mmCIF file of C-alpha atoms in Angstrom:
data_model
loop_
_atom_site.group_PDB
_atom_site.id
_atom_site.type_symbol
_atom_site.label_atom_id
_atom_site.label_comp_id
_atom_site.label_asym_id
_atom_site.label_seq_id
_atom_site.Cartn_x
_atom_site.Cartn_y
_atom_site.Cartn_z
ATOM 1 C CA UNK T 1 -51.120 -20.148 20.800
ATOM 2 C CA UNK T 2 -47.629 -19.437 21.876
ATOM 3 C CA UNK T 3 -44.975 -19.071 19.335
ATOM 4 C CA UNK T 4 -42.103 -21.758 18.684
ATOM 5 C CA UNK T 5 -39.144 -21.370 19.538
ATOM 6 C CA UNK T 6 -36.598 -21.745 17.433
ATOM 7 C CA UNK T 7 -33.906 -24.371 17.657
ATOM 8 C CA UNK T 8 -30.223 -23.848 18.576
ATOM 9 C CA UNK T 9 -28.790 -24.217 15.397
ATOM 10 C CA UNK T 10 -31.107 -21.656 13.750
ATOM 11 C CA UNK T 11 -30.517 -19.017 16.611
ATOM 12 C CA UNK T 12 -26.907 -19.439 16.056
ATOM 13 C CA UNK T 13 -27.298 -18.778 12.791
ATOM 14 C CA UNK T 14 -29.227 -15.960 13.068
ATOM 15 C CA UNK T 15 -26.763 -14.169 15.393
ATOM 16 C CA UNK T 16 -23.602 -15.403 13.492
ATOM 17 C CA UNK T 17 -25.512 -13.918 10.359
ATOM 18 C CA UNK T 18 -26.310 -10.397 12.417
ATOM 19 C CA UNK T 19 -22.460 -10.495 13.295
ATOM 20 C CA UNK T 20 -20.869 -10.726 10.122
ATOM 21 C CA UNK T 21 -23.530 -8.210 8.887
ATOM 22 C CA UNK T 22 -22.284 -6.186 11.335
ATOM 23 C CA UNK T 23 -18.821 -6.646 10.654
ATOM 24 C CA UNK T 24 -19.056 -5.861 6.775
ATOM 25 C CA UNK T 25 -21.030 -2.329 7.726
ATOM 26 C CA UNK T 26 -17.872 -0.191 6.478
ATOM 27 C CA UNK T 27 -17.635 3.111 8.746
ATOM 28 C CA UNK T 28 -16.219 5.866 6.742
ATOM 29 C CA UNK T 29 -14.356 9.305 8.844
ATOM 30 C CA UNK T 30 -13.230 12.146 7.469
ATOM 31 C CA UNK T 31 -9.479 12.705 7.577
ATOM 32 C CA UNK T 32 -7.384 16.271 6.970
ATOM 33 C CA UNK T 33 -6.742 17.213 3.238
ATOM 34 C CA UNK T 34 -4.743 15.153 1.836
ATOM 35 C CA UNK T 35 -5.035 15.768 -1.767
ATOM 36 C CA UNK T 36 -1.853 14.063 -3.808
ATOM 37 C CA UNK T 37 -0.705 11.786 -1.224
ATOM 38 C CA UNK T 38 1.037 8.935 -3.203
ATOM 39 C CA UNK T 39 0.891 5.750 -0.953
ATOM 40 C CA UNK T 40 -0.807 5.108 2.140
ATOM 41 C CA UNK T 41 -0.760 1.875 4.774
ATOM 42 C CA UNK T 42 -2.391 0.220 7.513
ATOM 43 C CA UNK T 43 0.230 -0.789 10.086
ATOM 44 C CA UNK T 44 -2.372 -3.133 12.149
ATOM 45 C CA UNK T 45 0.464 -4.259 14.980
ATOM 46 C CA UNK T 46 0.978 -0.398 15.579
ATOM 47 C CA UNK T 47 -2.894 0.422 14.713
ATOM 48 C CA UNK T 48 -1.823 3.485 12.701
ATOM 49 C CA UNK T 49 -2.099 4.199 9.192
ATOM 50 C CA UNK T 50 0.286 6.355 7.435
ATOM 51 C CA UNK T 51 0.241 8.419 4.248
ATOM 52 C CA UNK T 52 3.004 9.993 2.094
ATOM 53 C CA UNK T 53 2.965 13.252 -0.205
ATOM 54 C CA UNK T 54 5.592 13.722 -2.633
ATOM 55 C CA UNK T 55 7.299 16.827 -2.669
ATOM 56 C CA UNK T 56 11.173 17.850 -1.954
ATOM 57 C CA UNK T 57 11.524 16.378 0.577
ATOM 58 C CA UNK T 58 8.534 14.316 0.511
ATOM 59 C CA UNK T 59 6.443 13.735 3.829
ATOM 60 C CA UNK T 60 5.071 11.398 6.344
ATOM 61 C CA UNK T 61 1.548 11.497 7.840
ATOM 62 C CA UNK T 62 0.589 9.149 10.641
ATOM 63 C CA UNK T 63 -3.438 8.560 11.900
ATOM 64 C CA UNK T 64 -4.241 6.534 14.708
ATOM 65 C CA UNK T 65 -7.960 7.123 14.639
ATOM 66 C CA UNK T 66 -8.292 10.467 15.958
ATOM 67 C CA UNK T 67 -4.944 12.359 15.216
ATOM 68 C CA UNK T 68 -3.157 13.142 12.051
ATOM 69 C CA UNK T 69 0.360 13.911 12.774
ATOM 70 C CA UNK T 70 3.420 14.653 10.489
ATOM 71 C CA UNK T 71 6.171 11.946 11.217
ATOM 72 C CA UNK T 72 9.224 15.247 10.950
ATOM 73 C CA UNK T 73 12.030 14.325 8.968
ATOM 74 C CA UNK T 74 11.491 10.562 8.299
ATOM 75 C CA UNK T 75 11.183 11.092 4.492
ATOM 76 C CA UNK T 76 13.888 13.889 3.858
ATOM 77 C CA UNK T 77 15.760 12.241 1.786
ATOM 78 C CA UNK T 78 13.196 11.523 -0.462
ATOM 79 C CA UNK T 79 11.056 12.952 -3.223
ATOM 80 C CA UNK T 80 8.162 10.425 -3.893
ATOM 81 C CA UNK T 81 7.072 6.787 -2.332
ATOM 82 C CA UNK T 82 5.549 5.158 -4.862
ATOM 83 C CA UNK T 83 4.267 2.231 -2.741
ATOM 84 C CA UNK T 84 3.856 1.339 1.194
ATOM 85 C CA UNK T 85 3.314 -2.185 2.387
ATOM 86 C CA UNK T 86 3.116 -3.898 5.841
ATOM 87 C CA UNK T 87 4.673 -7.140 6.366
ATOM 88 C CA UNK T 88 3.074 -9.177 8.880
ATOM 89 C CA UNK T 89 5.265 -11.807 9.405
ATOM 90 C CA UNK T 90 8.237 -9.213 10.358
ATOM 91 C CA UNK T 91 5.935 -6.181 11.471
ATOM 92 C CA UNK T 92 7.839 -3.555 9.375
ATOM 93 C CA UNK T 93 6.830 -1.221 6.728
ATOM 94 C CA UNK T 94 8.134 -1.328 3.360
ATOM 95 C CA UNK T 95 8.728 1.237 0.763
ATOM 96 C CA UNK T 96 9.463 1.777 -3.047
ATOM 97 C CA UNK T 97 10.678 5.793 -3.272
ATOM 98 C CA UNK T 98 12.562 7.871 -5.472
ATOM 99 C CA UNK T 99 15.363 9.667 -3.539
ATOM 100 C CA UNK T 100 16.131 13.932 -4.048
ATOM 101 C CA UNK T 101 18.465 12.633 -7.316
ATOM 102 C CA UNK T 102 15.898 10.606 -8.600
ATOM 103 C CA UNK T 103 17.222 7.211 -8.215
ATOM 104 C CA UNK T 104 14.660 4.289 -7.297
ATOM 105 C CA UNK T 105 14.865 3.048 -3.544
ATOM 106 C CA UNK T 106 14.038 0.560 -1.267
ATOM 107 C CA UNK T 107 13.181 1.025 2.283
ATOM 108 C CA UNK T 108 12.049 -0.849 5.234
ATOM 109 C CA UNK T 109 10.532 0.845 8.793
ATOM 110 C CA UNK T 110 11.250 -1.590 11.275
ATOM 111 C CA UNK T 111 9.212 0.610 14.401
ATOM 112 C CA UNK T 112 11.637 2.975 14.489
ATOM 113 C CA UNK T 113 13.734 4.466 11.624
ATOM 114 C CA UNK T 114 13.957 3.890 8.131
ATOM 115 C CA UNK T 115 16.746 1.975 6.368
ATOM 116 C CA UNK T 116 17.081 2.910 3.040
ATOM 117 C CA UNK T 117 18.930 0.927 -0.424
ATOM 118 C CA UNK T 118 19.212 2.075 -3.497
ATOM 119 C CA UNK T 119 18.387 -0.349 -6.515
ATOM 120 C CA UNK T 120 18.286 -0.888 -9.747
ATOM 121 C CA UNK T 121 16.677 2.070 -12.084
ATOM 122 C CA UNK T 122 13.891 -0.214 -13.403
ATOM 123 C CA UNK T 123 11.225 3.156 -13.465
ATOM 124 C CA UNK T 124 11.664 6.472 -14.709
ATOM 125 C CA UNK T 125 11.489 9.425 -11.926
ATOM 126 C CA UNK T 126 8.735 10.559 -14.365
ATOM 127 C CA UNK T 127 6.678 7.202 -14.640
ATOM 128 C CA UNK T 128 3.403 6.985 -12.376
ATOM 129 C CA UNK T 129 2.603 3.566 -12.702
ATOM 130 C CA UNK T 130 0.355 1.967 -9.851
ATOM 131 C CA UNK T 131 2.248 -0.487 -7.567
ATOM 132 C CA UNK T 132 1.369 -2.512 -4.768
ATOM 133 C CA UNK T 133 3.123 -4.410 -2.114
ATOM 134 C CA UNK T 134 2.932 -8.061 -2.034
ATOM 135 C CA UNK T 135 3.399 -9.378 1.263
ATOM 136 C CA UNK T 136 3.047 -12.660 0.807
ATOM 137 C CA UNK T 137 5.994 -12.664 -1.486
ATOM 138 C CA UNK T 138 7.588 -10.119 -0.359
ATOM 139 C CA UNK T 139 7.801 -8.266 -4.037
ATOM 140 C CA UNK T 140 6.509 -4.355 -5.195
ATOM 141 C CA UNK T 141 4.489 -5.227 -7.877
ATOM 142 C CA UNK T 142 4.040 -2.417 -10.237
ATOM 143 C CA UNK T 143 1.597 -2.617 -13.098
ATOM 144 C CA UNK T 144 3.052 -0.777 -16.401
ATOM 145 C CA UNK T 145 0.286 0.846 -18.827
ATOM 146 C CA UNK T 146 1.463 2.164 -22.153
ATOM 147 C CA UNK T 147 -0.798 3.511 -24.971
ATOM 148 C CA UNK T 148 -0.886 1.668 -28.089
ATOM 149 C CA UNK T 149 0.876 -1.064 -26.620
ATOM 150 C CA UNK T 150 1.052 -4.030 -24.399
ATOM 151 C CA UNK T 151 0.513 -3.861 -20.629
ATOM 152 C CA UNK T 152 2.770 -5.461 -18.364
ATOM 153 C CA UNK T 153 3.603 -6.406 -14.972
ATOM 154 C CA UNK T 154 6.594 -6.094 -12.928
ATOM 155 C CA UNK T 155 7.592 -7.742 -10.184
ATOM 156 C CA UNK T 156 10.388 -6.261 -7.926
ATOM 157 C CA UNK T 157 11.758 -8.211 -4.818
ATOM 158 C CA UNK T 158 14.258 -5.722 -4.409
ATOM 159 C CA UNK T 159 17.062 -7.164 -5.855
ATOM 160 C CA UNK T 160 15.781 -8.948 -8.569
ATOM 161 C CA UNK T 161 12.855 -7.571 -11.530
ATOM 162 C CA UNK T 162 10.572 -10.694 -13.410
ATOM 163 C CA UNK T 163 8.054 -8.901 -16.153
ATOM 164 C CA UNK T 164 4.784 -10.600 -17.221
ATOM 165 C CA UNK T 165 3.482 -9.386 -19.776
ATOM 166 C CA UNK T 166 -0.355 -8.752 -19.691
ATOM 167 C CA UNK T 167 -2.250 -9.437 -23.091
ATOM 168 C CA UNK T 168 -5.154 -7.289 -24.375
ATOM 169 C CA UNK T 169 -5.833 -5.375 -21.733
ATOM 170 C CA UNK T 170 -7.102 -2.148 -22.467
ATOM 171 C CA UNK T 171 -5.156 1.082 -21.500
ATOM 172 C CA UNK T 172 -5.794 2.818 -18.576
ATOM 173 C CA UNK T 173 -6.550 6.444 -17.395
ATOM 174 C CA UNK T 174 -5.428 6.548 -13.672
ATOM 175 C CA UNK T 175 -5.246 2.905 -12.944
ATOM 176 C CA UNK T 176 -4.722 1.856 -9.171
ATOM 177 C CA UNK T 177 -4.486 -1.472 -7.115
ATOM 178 C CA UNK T 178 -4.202 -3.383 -3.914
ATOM 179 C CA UNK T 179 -2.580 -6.546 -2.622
ATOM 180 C CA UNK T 180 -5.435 -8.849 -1.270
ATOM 181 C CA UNK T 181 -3.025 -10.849 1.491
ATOM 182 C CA UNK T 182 -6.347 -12.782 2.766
ATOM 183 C CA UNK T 183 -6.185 -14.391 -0.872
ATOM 184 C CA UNK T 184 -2.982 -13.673 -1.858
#
């Protein structure tokens, strides 16, 4: 007895369901030692990734798949990026960074060079609070943890700085985050 065949809509279904399966296997590669980088991007319109390492001056890695490659000199006036976002609608990098005299910075990468603003001293040199980039909004938004005391989040659009704060949550040991921009 010969076997159906099945109809168009379930073979549709059946390969849409093998491509998405597909498409959510993650693929994992091993990249060069980068133990105590600090912030790290995915610049899609470039199809690089890039990862900074504090230090004085801090530095620049750049990965396009195959080859990790110091970006010389971009960071020198800097000691630590605390967060790196990419802005689709303009296509530029942006930065929060403390400079060599510790005073909090703003920077944007438009392809080519860096254009860097100081702003206001909102964090300490010496806080490590987790921040993220919100692209939608354009705003760093950096979650504050304190022991023994309320949480709170601040958002920082580079000029101006709204807090939330963030009842009962628990305190943190090492807390990170990311900006989702597919649901905002």
């Amino acid at each position: 007895m010969p076997m159906p065949m099945p109809g168009l809509p379930q073979s549709l279904a059946l390969v849409l369901l093998l491509a998405v399966s597909t498409a959510q296997t993650p693929t994992f590669r091993e990249l060069p030692n980068l133990a105590g980088a600090t912030a790290a991007v995915h610049d899609p319109s470039r199809a690089r990734t890039w990862f900074s390492m504090p230090g004085s001056p801090a530095r620049l890695f750049e990965w396009d798949g195959t080859t990790m490659r110091v970006r010389a000199g971009e960071l020198d006036s800097l000691s630590r990026v605390l967060a790196l976002g990419f802005e689709a609608a303009t296509g530029r990098i942006q930065a929060l960074a403390f400079d060599l005299q510790a005073r909090l910075v703003r920077g944007t990468h438009d392809g080519c060079r860096w254009n860097w603003q100081q702003t206001s001293q909102f964090l300490s040199p010496t806080s490590y609070d987790p921040v993220a980039y919100d692209s939608v909004r354009g705003r760093f938004v950096i979650y504050q943890f304190h022991l023994n005391s309320a949480s709170r989040v601040v958002e920082f659009d580079g000029t101006n700085l709204v807090t939330t704060v963030v009842p009962n949550l628990p305190w943190r040991n090492g807390p990170a985050f990311a900006f989702d921009p597919a649901g905002a």
